[in-house]
Coordinates of C-alpha atoms and ligand atoms in Angstrom, one line a residue:
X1 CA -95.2 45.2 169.8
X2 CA -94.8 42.7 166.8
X3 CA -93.1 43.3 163.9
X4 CA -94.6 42.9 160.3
X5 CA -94.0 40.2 158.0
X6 CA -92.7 41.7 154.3
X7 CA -91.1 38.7 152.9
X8 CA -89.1 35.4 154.4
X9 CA -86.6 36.7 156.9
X10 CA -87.5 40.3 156.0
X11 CA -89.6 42.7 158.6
X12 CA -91.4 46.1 159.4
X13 CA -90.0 47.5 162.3
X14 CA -91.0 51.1 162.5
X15 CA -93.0 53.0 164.4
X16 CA -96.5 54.8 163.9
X17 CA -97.3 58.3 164.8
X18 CA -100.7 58.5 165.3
X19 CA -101.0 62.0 167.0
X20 CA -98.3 64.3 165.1
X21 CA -99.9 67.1 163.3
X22 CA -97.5 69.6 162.4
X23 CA -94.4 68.3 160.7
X24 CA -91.9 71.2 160.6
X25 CA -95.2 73.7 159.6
X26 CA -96.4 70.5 156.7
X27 CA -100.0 70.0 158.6
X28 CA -100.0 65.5 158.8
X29 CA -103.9 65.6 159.2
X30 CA -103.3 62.0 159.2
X31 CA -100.1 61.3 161.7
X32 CA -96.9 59.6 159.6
X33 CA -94.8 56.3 160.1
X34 CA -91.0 55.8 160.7
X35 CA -90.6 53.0 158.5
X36 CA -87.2 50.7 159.5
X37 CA -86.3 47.3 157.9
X38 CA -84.8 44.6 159.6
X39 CA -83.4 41.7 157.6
X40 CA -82.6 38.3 158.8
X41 CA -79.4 37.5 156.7
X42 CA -75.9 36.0 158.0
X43 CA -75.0 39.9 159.1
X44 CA -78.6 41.2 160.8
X45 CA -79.7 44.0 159.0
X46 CA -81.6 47.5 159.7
X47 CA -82.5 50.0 157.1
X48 CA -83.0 52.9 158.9
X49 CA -84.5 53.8 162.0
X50 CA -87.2 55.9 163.3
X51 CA -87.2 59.4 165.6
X52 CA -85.7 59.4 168.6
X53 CA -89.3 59.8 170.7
X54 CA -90.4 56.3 169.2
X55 CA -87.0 54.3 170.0
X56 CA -88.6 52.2 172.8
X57 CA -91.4 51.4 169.7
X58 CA -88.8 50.1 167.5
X59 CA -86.8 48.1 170.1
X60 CA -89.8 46.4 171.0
X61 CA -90.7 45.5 167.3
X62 CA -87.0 43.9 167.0
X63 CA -86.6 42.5 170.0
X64 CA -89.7 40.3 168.9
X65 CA -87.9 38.7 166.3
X66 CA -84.0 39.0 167.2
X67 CA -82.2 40.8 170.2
X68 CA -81.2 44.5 168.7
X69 CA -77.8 43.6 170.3
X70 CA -77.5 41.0 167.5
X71 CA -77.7 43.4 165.0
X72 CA -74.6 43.8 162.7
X73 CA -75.7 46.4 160.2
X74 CA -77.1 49.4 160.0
X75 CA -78.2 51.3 156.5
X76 CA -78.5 55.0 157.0
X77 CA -80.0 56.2 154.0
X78 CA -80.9 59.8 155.3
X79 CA -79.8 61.7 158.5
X80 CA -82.7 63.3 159.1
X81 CA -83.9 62.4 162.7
X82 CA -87.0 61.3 162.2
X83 CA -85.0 58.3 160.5
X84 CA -81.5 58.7 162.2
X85 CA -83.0 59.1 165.5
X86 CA -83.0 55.6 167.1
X87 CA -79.4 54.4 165.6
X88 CA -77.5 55.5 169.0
X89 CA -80.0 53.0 170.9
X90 CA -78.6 50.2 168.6
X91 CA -75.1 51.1 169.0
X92 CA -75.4 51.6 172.8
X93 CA -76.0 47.5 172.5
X94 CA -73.5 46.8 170.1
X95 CA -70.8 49.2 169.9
X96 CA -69.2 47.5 166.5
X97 CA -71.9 47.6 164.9
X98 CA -71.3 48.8 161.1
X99 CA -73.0 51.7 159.9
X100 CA -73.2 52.3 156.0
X101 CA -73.8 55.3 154.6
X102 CA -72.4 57.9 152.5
X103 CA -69.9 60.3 153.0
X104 CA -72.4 63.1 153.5
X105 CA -74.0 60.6 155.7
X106 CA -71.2 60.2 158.1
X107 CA -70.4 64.1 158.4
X108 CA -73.6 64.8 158.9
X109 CA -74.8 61.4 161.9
X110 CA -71.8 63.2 163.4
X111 CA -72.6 66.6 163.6
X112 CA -75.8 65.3 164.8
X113 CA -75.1 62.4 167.3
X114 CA -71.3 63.4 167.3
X115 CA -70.3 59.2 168.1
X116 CA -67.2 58.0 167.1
X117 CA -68.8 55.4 165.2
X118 CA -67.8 52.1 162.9
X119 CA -68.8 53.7 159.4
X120 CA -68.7 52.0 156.2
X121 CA -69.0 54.9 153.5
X122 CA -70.5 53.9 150.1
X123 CA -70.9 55.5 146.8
X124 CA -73.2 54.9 144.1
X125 CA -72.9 51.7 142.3
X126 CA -71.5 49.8 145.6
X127 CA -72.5 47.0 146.7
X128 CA -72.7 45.4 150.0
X129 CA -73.4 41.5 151.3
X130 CA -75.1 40.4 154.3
X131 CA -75.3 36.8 153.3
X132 CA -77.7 35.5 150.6
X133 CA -78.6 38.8 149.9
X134 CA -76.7 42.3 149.3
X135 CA -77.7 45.7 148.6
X136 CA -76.7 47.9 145.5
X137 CA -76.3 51.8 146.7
X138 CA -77.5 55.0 144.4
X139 CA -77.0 58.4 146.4
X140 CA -79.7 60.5 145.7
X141 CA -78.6 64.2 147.1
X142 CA -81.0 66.8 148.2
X143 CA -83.9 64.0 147.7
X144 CA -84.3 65.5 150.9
X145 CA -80.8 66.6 152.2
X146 CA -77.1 65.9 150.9
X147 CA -77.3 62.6 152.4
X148 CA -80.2 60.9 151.0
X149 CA -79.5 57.7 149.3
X150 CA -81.7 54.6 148.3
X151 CA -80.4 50.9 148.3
X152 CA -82.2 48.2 145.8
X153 CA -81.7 44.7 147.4
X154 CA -81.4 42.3 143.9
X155 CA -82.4 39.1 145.3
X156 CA -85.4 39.9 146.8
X157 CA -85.9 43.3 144.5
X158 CA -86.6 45.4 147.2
X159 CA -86.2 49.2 146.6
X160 CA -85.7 51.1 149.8
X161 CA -86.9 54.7 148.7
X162 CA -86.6 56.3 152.1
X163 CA -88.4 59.9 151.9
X164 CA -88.7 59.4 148.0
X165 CA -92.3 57.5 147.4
X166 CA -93.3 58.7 151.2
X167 CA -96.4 59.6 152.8
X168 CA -97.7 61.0 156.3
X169 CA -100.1 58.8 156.9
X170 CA -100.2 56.4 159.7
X171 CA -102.5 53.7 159.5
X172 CA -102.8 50.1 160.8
X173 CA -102.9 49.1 157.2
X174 CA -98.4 49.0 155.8
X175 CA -99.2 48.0 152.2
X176 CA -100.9 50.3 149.6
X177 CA -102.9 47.0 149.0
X178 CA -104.7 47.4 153.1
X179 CA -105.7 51.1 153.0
X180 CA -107.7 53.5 150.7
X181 CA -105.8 54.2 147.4
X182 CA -107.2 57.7 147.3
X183 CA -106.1 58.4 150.8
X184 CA -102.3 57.2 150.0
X185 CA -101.9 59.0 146.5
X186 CA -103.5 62.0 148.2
X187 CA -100.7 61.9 151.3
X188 CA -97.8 60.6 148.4
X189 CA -98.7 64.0 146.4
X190 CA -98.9 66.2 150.0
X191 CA -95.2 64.8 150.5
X192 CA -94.3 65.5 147.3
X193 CA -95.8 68.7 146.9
X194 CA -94.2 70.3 150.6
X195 CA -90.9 68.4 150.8
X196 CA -89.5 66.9 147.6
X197 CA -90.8 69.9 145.3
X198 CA -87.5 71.6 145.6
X199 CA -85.6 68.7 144.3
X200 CA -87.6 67.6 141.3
X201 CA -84.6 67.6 139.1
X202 CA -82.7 65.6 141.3
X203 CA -86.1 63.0 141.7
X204 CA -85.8 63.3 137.7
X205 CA -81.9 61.8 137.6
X206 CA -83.4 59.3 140.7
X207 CA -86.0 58.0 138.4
X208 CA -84.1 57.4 135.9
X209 CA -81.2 55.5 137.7
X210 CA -83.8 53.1 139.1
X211 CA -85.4 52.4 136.2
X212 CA -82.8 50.1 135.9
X213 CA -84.1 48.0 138.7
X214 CA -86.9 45.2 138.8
X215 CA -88.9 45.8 141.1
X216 CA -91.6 44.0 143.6
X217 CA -91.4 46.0 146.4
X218 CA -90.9 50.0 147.6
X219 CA -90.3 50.2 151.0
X220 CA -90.4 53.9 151.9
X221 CA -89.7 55.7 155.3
X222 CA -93.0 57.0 155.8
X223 CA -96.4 55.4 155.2
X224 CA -97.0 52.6 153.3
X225 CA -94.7 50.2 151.4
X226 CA -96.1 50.4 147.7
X227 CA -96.3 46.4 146.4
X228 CA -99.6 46.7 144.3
X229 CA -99.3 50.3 142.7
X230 CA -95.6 50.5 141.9
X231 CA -96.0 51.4 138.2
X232 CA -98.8 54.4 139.1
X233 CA -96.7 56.0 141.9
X234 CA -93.8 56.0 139.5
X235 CA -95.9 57.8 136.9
X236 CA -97.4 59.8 139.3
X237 CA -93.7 61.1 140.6
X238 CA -92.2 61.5 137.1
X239 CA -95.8 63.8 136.8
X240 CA -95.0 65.8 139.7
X241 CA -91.0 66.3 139.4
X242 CA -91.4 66.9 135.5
X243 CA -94.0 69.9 136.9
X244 CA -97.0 68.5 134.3
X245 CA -99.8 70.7 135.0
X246 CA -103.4 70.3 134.1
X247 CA -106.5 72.3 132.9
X248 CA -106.5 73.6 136.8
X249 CA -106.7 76.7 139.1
X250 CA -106.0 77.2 142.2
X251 CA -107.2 80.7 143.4
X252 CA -105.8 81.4 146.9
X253 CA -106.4 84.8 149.2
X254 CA -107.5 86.3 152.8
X255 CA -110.2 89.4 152.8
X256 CA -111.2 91.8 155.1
X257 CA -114.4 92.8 154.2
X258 CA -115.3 90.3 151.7
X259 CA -114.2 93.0 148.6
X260 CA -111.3 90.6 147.9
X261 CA -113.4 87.4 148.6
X262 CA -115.8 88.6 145.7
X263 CA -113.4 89.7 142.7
X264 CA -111.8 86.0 144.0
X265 CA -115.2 84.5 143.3
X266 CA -115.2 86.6 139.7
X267 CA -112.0 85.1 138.6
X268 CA -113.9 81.7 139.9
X269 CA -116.5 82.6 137.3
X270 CA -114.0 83.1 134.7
X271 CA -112.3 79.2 134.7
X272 CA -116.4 77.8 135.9
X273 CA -117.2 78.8 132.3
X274 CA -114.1 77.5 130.6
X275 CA -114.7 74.2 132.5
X276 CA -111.4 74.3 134.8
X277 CA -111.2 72.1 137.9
X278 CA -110.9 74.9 140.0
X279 CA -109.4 75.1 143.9
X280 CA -110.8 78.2 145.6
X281 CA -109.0 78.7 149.2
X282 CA -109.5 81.0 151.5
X283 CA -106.3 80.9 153.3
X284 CA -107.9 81.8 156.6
X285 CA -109.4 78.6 156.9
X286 CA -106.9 76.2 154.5
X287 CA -103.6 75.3 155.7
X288 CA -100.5 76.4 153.3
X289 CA -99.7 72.6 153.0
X290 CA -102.8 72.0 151.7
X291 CA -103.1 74.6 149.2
X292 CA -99.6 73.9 148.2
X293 CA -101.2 70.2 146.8
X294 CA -103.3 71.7 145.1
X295 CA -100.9 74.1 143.5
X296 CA -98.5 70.7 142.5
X297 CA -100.2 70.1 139.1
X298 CA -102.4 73.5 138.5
X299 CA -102.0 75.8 135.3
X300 CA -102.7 79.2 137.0
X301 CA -102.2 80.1 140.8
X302 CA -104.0 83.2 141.2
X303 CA -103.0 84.9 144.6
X304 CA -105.3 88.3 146.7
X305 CA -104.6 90.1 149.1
X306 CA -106.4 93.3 151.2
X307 CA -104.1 95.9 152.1
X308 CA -103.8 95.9 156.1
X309 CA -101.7 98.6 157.2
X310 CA -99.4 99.1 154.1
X311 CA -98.5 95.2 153.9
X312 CA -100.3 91.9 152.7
X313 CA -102.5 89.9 154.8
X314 CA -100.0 87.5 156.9
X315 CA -102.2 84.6 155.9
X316 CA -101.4 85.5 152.1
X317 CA -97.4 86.5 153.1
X318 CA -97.2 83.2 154.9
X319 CA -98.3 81.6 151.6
X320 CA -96.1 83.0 149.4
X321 CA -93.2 83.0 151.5
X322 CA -93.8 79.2 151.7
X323 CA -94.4 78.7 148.0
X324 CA -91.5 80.3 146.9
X325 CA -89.6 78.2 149.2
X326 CA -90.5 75.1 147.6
X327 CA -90.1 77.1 143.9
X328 CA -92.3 74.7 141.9
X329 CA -91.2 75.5 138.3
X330 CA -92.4 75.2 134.9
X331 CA -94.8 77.6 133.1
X332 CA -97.6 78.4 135.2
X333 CA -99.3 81.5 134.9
X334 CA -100.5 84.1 137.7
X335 CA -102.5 86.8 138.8
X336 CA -102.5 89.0 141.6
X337 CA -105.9 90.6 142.8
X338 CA -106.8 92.3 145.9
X339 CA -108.9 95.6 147.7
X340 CA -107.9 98.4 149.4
X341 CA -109.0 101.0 151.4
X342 CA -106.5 104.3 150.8
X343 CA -102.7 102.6 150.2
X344 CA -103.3 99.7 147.9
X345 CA -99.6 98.3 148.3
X346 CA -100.2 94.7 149.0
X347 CA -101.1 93.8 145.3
X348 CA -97.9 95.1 143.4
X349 CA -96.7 92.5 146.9
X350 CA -98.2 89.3 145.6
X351 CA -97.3 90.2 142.1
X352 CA -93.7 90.6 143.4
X353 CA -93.6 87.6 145.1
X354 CA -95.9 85.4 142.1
X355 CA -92.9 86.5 139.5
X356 CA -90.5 85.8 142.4
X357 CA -91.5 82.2 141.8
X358 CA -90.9 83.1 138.1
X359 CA -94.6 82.8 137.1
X360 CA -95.9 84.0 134.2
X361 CA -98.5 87.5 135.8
X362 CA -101.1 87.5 133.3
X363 CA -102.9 90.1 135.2
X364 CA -103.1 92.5 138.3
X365 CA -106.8 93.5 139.3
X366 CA -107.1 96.3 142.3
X367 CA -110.0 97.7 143.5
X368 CA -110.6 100.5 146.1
X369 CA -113.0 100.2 148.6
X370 CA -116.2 97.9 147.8
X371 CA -116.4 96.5 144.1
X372 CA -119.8 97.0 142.2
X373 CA -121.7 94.0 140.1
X374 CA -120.1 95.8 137.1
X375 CA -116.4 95.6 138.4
X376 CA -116.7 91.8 139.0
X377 CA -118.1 92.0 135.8
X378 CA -115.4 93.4 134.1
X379 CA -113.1 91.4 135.9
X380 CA -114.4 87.8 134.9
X381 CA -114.6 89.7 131.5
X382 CA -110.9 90.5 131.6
X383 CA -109.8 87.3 133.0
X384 CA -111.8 85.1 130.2
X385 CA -110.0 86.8 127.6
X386 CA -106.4 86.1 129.4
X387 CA -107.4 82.3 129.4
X388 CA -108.7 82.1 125.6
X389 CA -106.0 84.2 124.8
X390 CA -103.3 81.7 126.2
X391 CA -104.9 78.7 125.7
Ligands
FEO1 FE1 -88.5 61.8 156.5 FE2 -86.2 64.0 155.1 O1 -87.0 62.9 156.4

């Protein structure tokens, strides 16, 4: 396999997962990359690797360019092994070969490959030569583990982003430039949305430190290397990890016997007629993934639930329990909705779990049994007045 031309002396090297599907429970509809770097410099260069289960990929990309013995360097910017997984192969051929990476880095390559390796620990600010060019180092914790750092190469003003900037989304195409714009923003915000969420303060301080830097190029760890749409992924990201919302809702629930499904549709009416973009899932057929990009820049998240024997649907519990582990902040406001037959506990369940996430509950709406015409009535009634009152 060849490896792809970035810039003079300067290659892709990774590896494309065309058949991966489920990413730790993140649905990748469209596979991912491992993206590594390999630089041509008087020390031979890799920035990262890819997972284990594509080493031979990776070796074979290299090896058409320079023998992977060769290699002097090694970047770890994230232990995570879908990135840290092919560095052992490298170090199998060259023993004393230098692996730089931060102290977090180190603890944690051991604990995972437990090699009694030749580390060189950085910390922000330090800078590193390989020849003609260097790197400049800006740790970037819990952007997506304690390790996570990014490098920004001056002379060439490469930023390599790792996870930050990422996408699952494998394609033939590595530049934003060869594939469909819409395709890549869409898979940039479904990273953001169900893996970097949690850290948006820490994206927030990351931003801002690498505003400092020029630059021509964003070579992530996953996807596509952004070269033509730098400034709108940045925007985008300072979007997403400042939790700006828009005139949105995302109404999300399972049903039993379509009681739930039609006061879902009722609160549908409600936003139709004050002109929201509206996202109406049933979570029997949308993946939680999914629904979570959707919830990434809406105003209200609006959650139902049937009662099936005393508890929430597990399609709605699965939800929740996944939306409050990413904890997207800001004011957003809620309601819980639901049927039930004679125990109508899974509603006061979603409200419980909506203010968990430390949204705003604007209203609870239960029903027993089969709602009439009037009932969805009143409850598009009700829920027009919670949106004029809080606009
Ligand atoms: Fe793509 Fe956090 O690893």
């Amino acid at each position: 396999m060849k490896a792809t031309h970035i810039k003079e002396g300067i290659y892709w090297v990774g590896a494309i997962d065309l058949s991966v599907r489920n990413f730790h429970g993140y649905l990748t509809q469209r596979g991912t990359t491992y993206n590594a770097y390999l630089i041509i410099d008087e020390k031979i260069t890799l920035v990262d690797s890819v997972k284990d289960t594509h080493t031979d990929e990776m070796m074979s990309r290299i090896s058409s360019i320079v023998d992977p013995a060769k290699i002097d360097v090694i970047i770890c910017n994230h232990v995570e092994p879908d990135h840290s997984g092919a560095i052992s192969a490298i170090v199998e051929k060259n023993p004393n070969v230098t692996i730089i990476t931060c102290a977090s880095g180190k603890k944690g390559l051991e604990q995972h490959y437990y090699g009694n390796w030749n580390y060189h620990i950085i910390k922000t600010g330090d800078t590193y030569s390989i020849g003609k060019r260097s790197f400049e180092f800006l740790l970037t914790p819990m952007v997506h583990w304690p390790d996570n750092m990014i490098c920004y190469m001056p002379e060439e003003k490469i930023l390599f982003s790792n996870d930050s900037f990422g996408q699952h989304y494998a394609t033939s195409g590595r530049f934003d430039d060869e594939v469909s714009h819409d395709e890549a923003l869409y898979e940039a915000k479904k990273y953001f949305a169900n893996i970097v969420l949690p850290y948006s303060t820490q994206v927030i301080k990351e931003l801002e430190a690498a505003s400092k830097f020029e630059i021509e190029l964003i070579c992530t760890s996953h996807g596509v290397i952004w070269r033509k749409y730098i400034a709108e992924i940045i925007q985008e990201y300072n979007k997403w990890a400042r939790n700006v919302t828009k005139k949105k809702v995302v109404i999300a629930y399972d049903t039993m016997w379509k009681s739930t499904e039609k006061m879902a549709y009722a609160i549908y009416e409600a936003f139709e007629q004050e002109g929201y973009e509206i996202a109406l899932r049933n979570l029997q057929v949308n993946h939680e993934s999914d629904v979570m990009t959707d919830v990434i820049d809406a105003e209200y998240i609006c959650v139902g639930s049937p009662t099936l024997n005393s508890e929430m649907m597990t399609n709605v519990v699965g939800f929740l329990t996944y939306m409050r582990g990413l904890a997207p902040k800001g004011g957003r406001k809620a309601m819980a909705f639901g049927s039930y037959g004679w125990n109508g506990k899974s509603i006061p369940g979603v409200e419980q779990f909506l203010k968990d996430c430390n949204y705003d509950v604007k209203a609870v709406f239960t029903h027993q049994y089969r709602p009439t015409k009037e009932d969805l009535q009143q409850i598009t009634v009700r829920t027009l007045k919670i949106i004029k009152q809080n606009n």
